[in-house]
Short mmCIF file of C-alpha atoms in Angstrom, two decimals:
data_model
loop_
_atom_site.label_atom_id
_atom_site.label_comp_id
_atom_site.label_asym_id
_atom_site.label_seq_id
_atom_site.Cartn_x
_atom_site.Cartn_y
_atom_site.Cartn_z
CA UNK A 1 -15.12 59.41 -64.54
CA UNK A 2 -17.16 56.65 -63.00
CA UNK A 3 -18.63 56.02 -59.62
CA UNK A 4 -19.74 52.64 -58.30
CA UNK A 5 -23.16 52.48 -56.71
CA UNK A 6 -22.74 49.17 -54.78
CA UNK A 7 -25.88 47.27 -55.56
CA UNK A 8 -27.62 49.81 -57.72
CA UNK A 9 -29.53 52.68 -56.16
CA UNK A 10 -31.87 54.25 -58.67
CA UNK A 11 -29.81 56.20 -61.18
CA UNK A 12 -30.99 59.08 -63.33
CA UNK A 13 -29.75 58.31 -66.84
CA UNK A 14 -31.32 61.41 -68.37
CA UNK A 15 -28.72 64.07 -68.93
CA UNK A 16 -31.38 66.75 -69.18
CA UNK A 17 -32.76 66.20 -65.70
CA UNK A 18 -29.30 66.66 -64.24
CA UNK A 19 -28.27 69.53 -66.48
CA UNK A 20 -31.43 71.58 -65.97
CA UNK A 21 -30.86 71.93 -62.29
CA UNK A 22 -28.08 74.34 -61.44
CA UNK A 23 -26.55 77.31 -63.09
CA UNK A 24 -22.85 76.77 -63.61
CA UNK A 25 -22.93 72.97 -63.58
CA UNK A 26 -20.66 71.51 -66.25
CA UNK A 27 -22.64 68.79 -68.01
CA UNK A 28 -19.45 67.02 -69.12
CA UNK A 29 -18.27 66.87 -65.50
CA UNK A 30 -21.42 64.97 -64.51
CA UNK A 31 -21.51 62.78 -67.60
CA UNK A 32 -20.37 59.52 -66.02
CA UNK A 33 -21.21 60.10 -62.36
CA UNK A 34 -24.06 58.10 -60.86
CA UNK A 35 -27.12 60.26 -60.28
CA UNK A 36 -29.24 59.09 -57.36
CA UNK A 37 -32.73 60.55 -57.39
CA UNK A 38 -33.80 63.06 -54.77
CA UNK A 39 -36.84 60.92 -53.96
CA UNK A 40 -34.65 57.94 -53.13
CA UNK A 41 -32.41 60.04 -50.89
CA UNK A 42 -35.41 61.58 -49.17
CA UNK A 43 -36.77 58.10 -48.54
CA UNK A 44 -33.36 56.82 -47.45
CA UNK A 45 -33.06 59.50 -44.75
CA UNK A 46 -36.72 59.48 -43.67
CA UNK A 47 -37.22 62.88 -45.28
CA UNK A 48 -33.90 64.12 -43.86
CA UNK A 49 -35.18 63.58 -40.33
CA UNK A 50 -33.18 65.16 -37.53
CA UNK A 51 -32.70 61.74 -35.91
CA UNK A 52 -30.62 60.72 -38.93
CA UNK A 53 -28.40 63.80 -38.83
CA UNK A 54 -24.82 62.72 -38.11
CA UNK A 55 -22.88 65.89 -38.77
CA UNK A 56 -22.73 69.38 -40.12
CA UNK A 57 -20.17 70.74 -42.55
CA UNK A 58 -19.37 74.27 -43.56
CA UNK A 59 -22.00 74.26 -46.29
CA UNK A 60 -24.70 71.83 -45.21
CA UNK A 61 -25.81 68.89 -43.08
CA UNK A 62 -24.87 65.21 -43.30
CA UNK A 63 -27.43 62.45 -42.78
CA UNK A 64 -27.25 58.70 -42.39
CA UNK A 65 -29.43 56.87 -44.88
CA UNK A 66 -30.23 53.44 -46.30
CA UNK A 67 -30.74 53.06 -50.04
CA UNK A 68 -33.31 50.69 -51.51
CA UNK A 69 -30.52 48.20 -52.10
CA UNK A 70 -29.91 48.10 -48.34
CA UNK A 71 -26.58 49.92 -48.56
CA UNK A 72 -25.99 52.44 -45.78
CA UNK A 73 -24.72 55.81 -46.95
CA UNK A 74 -23.79 59.26 -45.70
CA UNK A 75 -25.82 61.94 -47.49
CA UNK A 76 -24.21 65.39 -47.56
CA UNK A 77 -26.62 68.16 -48.49
CA UNK A 78 -25.52 71.55 -49.76
CA UNK A 79 -27.11 74.85 -48.88
CA UNK A 80 -28.62 76.38 -52.02
CA UNK A 81 -27.33 79.79 -50.91
CA UNK A 82 -23.69 78.76 -50.67
CA UNK A 83 -21.66 79.77 -53.73
CA UNK A 84 -18.44 78.50 -52.19
CA UNK A 85 -20.21 75.26 -51.35
CA UNK A 86 -21.26 74.91 -54.98
CA UNK A 87 -17.62 75.21 -56.06
CA UNK A 88 -16.59 72.59 -53.55
CA UNK A 89 -19.43 70.30 -54.67
CA UNK A 90 -18.13 70.37 -58.25
CA UNK A 91 -14.52 70.08 -57.15
CA UNK A 92 -15.23 66.98 -55.11
CA UNK A 93 -16.90 65.28 -58.08
CA UNK A 94 -14.06 66.31 -60.38
CA UNK A 95 -11.39 65.13 -57.98
CA UNK A 96 -12.47 61.79 -56.52
CA UNK A 97 -15.46 60.37 -58.41
CA UNK A 98 -13.23 57.67 -59.95
CA UNK A 99 -10.71 57.27 -57.11
CA UNK A 100 -10.63 54.12 -54.96
CA UNK A 101 -8.33 53.33 -52.04
CA UNK A 102 -8.89 51.63 -48.65
CA UNK A 103 -7.90 54.85 -46.85
CA UNK A 104 -10.06 57.27 -48.85
CA UNK A 105 -13.79 57.82 -48.34
CA UNK A 106 -15.64 56.56 -51.39
CA UNK A 107 -18.00 58.85 -53.30
CA UNK A 108 -20.93 56.67 -54.39
CA UNK A 109 -22.90 59.23 -56.35
CA UNK A 110 -24.62 62.59 -56.37
CA UNK A 111 -27.98 64.23 -56.78
CA UNK A 112 -28.34 67.29 -59.01
CA UNK A 113 -32.07 67.82 -59.24
CA UNK A 114 -34.05 71.02 -58.94
CA UNK A 115 -32.22 73.21 -56.42
CA UNK A 116 -30.74 70.16 -54.69
CA UNK A 117 -27.03 69.46 -54.67
CA UNK A 118 -26.21 66.34 -52.69
CA UNK A 119 -23.15 64.11 -52.41
CA UNK A 120 -23.55 60.47 -51.37
CA UNK A 121 -20.66 58.65 -49.68
CA UNK A 122 -20.05 55.29 -48.11
CA UNK A 123 -21.16 55.32 -44.47
CA UNK A 124 -18.42 55.10 -41.83
CA UNK A 125 -19.73 53.69 -38.57
CA UNK A 126 -17.43 55.45 -36.11
CA UNK A 127 -17.79 58.98 -37.45
CA UNK A 128 -14.78 61.30 -37.41
CA UNK A 129 -11.40 61.06 -35.73
CA UNK A 130 -11.90 64.36 -33.92
CA UNK A 131 -14.94 62.92 -32.14
CA UNK A 132 -12.95 59.87 -31.10
CA UNK A 133 -10.05 62.03 -29.87
CA UNK A 134 -11.80 65.09 -28.50
CA UNK A 135 -15.46 64.18 -28.15
CA UNK A 136 -17.50 63.12 -25.15
CA UNK A 137 -15.84 60.68 -22.76
CA UNK A 138 -19.08 58.66 -22.94
CA UNK A 139 -18.04 57.33 -26.35
CA UNK A 140 -17.27 53.64 -26.52
CA UNK A 141 -14.21 54.23 -28.71
CA UNK A 142 -10.94 53.64 -26.89
CA UNK A 143 -7.78 54.58 -28.75
CA UNK A 144 -4.81 52.77 -27.24
CA UNK A 145 -1.30 53.37 -28.58
CA UNK A 146 -1.51 50.48 -31.02
CA UNK A 147 -4.72 51.81 -32.51
CA UNK A 148 -3.38 55.38 -32.70
CA UNK A 149 -0.30 54.12 -34.52
CA UNK A 150 -2.46 52.16 -36.97
CA UNK A 151 -4.59 55.25 -37.65
CA UNK A 152 -1.47 57.33 -38.39
CA UNK A 153 -0.19 54.66 -40.79
CA UNK A 154 -3.54 54.42 -42.56
CA UNK A 155 -3.71 58.18 -43.11
CA UNK A 156 -0.11 58.13 -44.38
CA UNK A 157 -1.01 55.42 -46.90
CA UNK A 158 -3.95 57.45 -48.14
CA UNK A 159 -1.79 60.55 -48.57
CA UNK A 160 0.96 58.58 -50.31
CA UNK A 161 -1.63 57.28 -52.77
CA UNK A 162 -2.89 60.80 -53.49
CA UNK A 163 0.60 62.30 -53.82
CA UNK A 164 2.49 59.53 -55.59
CA UNK A 165 0.28 56.93 -57.25
CA UNK A 166 -2.58 58.93 -58.72
CA UNK A 167 -2.05 60.73 -62.02
CA UNK A 168 -2.54 63.63 -61.85
CA UNK A 169 -1.53 63.80 -58.21
CA UNK A 170 -3.92 65.32 -55.67
CA UNK A 171 -3.16 67.75 -52.85
CA UNK A 172 -5.98 67.59 -50.31
CA UNK A 173 -5.40 71.03 -48.66
CA UNK A 174 -7.52 70.33 -45.58
CA UNK A 175 -6.05 67.37 -43.70
CA UNK A 176 -7.42 67.55 -40.15
CA UNK A 177 -9.05 65.31 -37.57
CA UNK A 178 -12.63 66.12 -38.59
CA UNK A 179 -11.86 65.09 -42.19
CA UNK A 180 -10.61 61.65 -41.16
CA UNK A 181 -13.46 59.16 -40.79
CA UNK A 182 -13.31 55.80 -39.03
CA UNK A 183 -15.02 52.60 -40.17
CA UNK A 184 -16.38 49.87 -37.89
CA UNK A 185 -12.86 48.53 -37.34
CA UNK A 186 -11.43 52.03 -36.74
CA UNK A 187 -9.60 52.05 -40.06
CA UNK A 188 -9.07 55.70 -41.10
CA UNK A 189 -10.32 57.17 -44.38
CA UNK A 190 -9.54 60.64 -45.69
CA UNK A 191 -12.67 62.55 -46.70
CA UNK A 192 -13.90 65.98 -47.85
CA UNK A 193 -12.07 66.80 -51.08
CA UNK A 194 -13.86 70.09 -51.67
CA UNK A 195 -10.62 72.10 -51.49
CA UNK A 196 -8.38 69.56 -53.24
CA UNK A 197 -6.11 70.52 -56.14
CA UNK A 198 -4.91 68.38 -59.04
CA UNK A 199 -1.12 68.40 -59.60
CA UNK A 200 0.16 67.30 -63.02
CA UNK A 201 3.54 65.53 -63.03
CA UNK A 202 5.41 68.53 -64.44
CA UNK A 203 4.17 70.99 -61.79
CA UNK A 204 6.12 71.54 -58.56
CA UNK A 205 3.91 74.20 -57.00
CA UNK A 206 0.77 76.22 -57.60
CA UNK A 207 0.11 79.82 -56.63
CA UNK A 208 -3.43 79.82 -55.31
CA UNK A 209 -5.77 81.39 -52.82
CA UNK A 210 -5.15 80.19 -49.30
CA UNK A 211 -7.67 77.62 -48.13
CA UNK A 212 -7.77 75.15 -45.29
CA UNK A 213 -8.02 75.28 -41.52
CA UNK A 214 -6.07 77.56 -39.18
CA UNK A 215 -3.68 75.54 -37.06
CA UNK A 216 -3.02 73.01 -39.81
CA UNK A 217 -1.68 75.33 -42.53
CA UNK A 218 1.97 75.05 -43.57
CA UNK A 219 3.70 78.44 -42.98
CA UNK A 220 4.98 78.81 -46.55
CA UNK A 221 1.48 78.20 -47.87
CA UNK A 222 -0.31 80.38 -45.31
CA UNK A 223 2.06 83.31 -45.85
CA UNK A 224 2.78 83.12 -49.57
CA UNK A 225 0.05 81.04 -51.18
CA UNK A 226 2.65 78.66 -52.68
CA UNK A 227 0.98 75.26 -52.63
CA UNK A 228 2.98 72.03 -52.86
CA UNK A 229 2.31 68.51 -51.67
CA UNK A 230 4.37 69.39 -48.60
CA UNK A 231 1.37 71.41 -47.35
CA UNK A 232 -0.48 68.14 -46.76
CA UNK A 233 2.58 66.65 -45.08
CA UNK A 234 2.74 69.58 -42.64
CA UNK A 235 -0.98 69.24 -41.85
CA UNK A 236 -0.47 65.51 -41.31
CA UNK A 237 2.33 66.30 -38.86
CA UNK A 238 -0.01 68.53 -36.86
CA UNK A 239 -2.62 65.77 -36.94
CA UNK A 240 -0.08 63.26 -35.60
CA UNK A 241 0.58 65.60 -32.66
CA UNK A 242 -3.16 65.69 -31.95
CA UNK A 243 -3.40 61.91 -32.14
CA UNK A 244 -0.46 61.48 -29.75
CA UNK A 245 -1.52 64.16 -27.27
CA UNK A 246 -5.30 63.92 -27.52
CA UNK A 247 -5.35 67.73 -27.70
CA UNK A 248 -6.90 70.13 -30.19
CA UNK A 249 -4.30 72.02 -32.23
CA UNK A 250 -6.50 75.09 -32.74
CA UNK A 251 -7.48 75.87 -29.14
CA UNK A 252 -5.07 77.28 -26.53
CA UNK A 253 -5.11 74.87 -23.61
CA UNK A 254 -1.63 73.98 -22.44
CA UNK A 255 -0.90 74.43 -18.76
CA UNK A 256 -2.36 77.80 -17.70
CA UNK A 257 -0.21 79.56 -20.28
CA UNK A 258 -2.90 79.23 -22.94
CA UNK A 259 -0.47 77.98 -25.56
CA UNK A 260 -1.47 76.37 -28.82
CA UNK A 261 -0.35 72.79 -29.31
CA UNK A 262 2.36 73.72 -31.83
CA UNK A 263 3.67 76.48 -29.55
CA UNK A 264 3.90 74.02 -26.69
CA UNK A 265 5.77 71.47 -28.81
CA UNK A 266 8.25 74.05 -30.09
#
């Protein structure tokens, strides 16, 4: 696997410094991934200053930063206490470190140094789709019908690439508005592959633990743990309803009857 660093942030070529860091890290998995030093990331984010914080995930904070090369990046830190986060950290590297597509967020590199586990992505100027749809009305983002249609098509292209063109195929498992990021031109990019699963060509389904977000889970997956690529398609359908309606699928809010979005549609 290989990961482009766009202009060359400092890269740790010493396998030992990466391998010494975390129990359970597979050295082979990190062999060809760019290692950006902790010192550079600390400098890039002004020592992870709160003014550079642009989001918070389930297992850590996300900061905006500028590498020495001048490239702007999103720096996702991982809580050292999170075992599930550690699994997702490794899964993300395994899944997308060598994947490139206009509608997928690009993983630039990682930091595995001391107790630090950090993923470094391309920076997307307009943050997440859920903020554009459901955030403060003070935002400057205006999503007319043409733009909403273009966002749906872009997400569909990204999913088609994951499901049909990549070998092995990838099932994302957590398609939702907060995992769709928007660049400066409001082009959508699918991000957060921590729960993703690889699907070899000869496999039609996988029996696995249920993971994802309530409100987006396909019924057959949520009830039986049978994962297919159709699980992503179902989640995408829910997301389309959110994009069309401007409503959150996970919070009851329809007409005084406190119905969920899917209940209202059905």
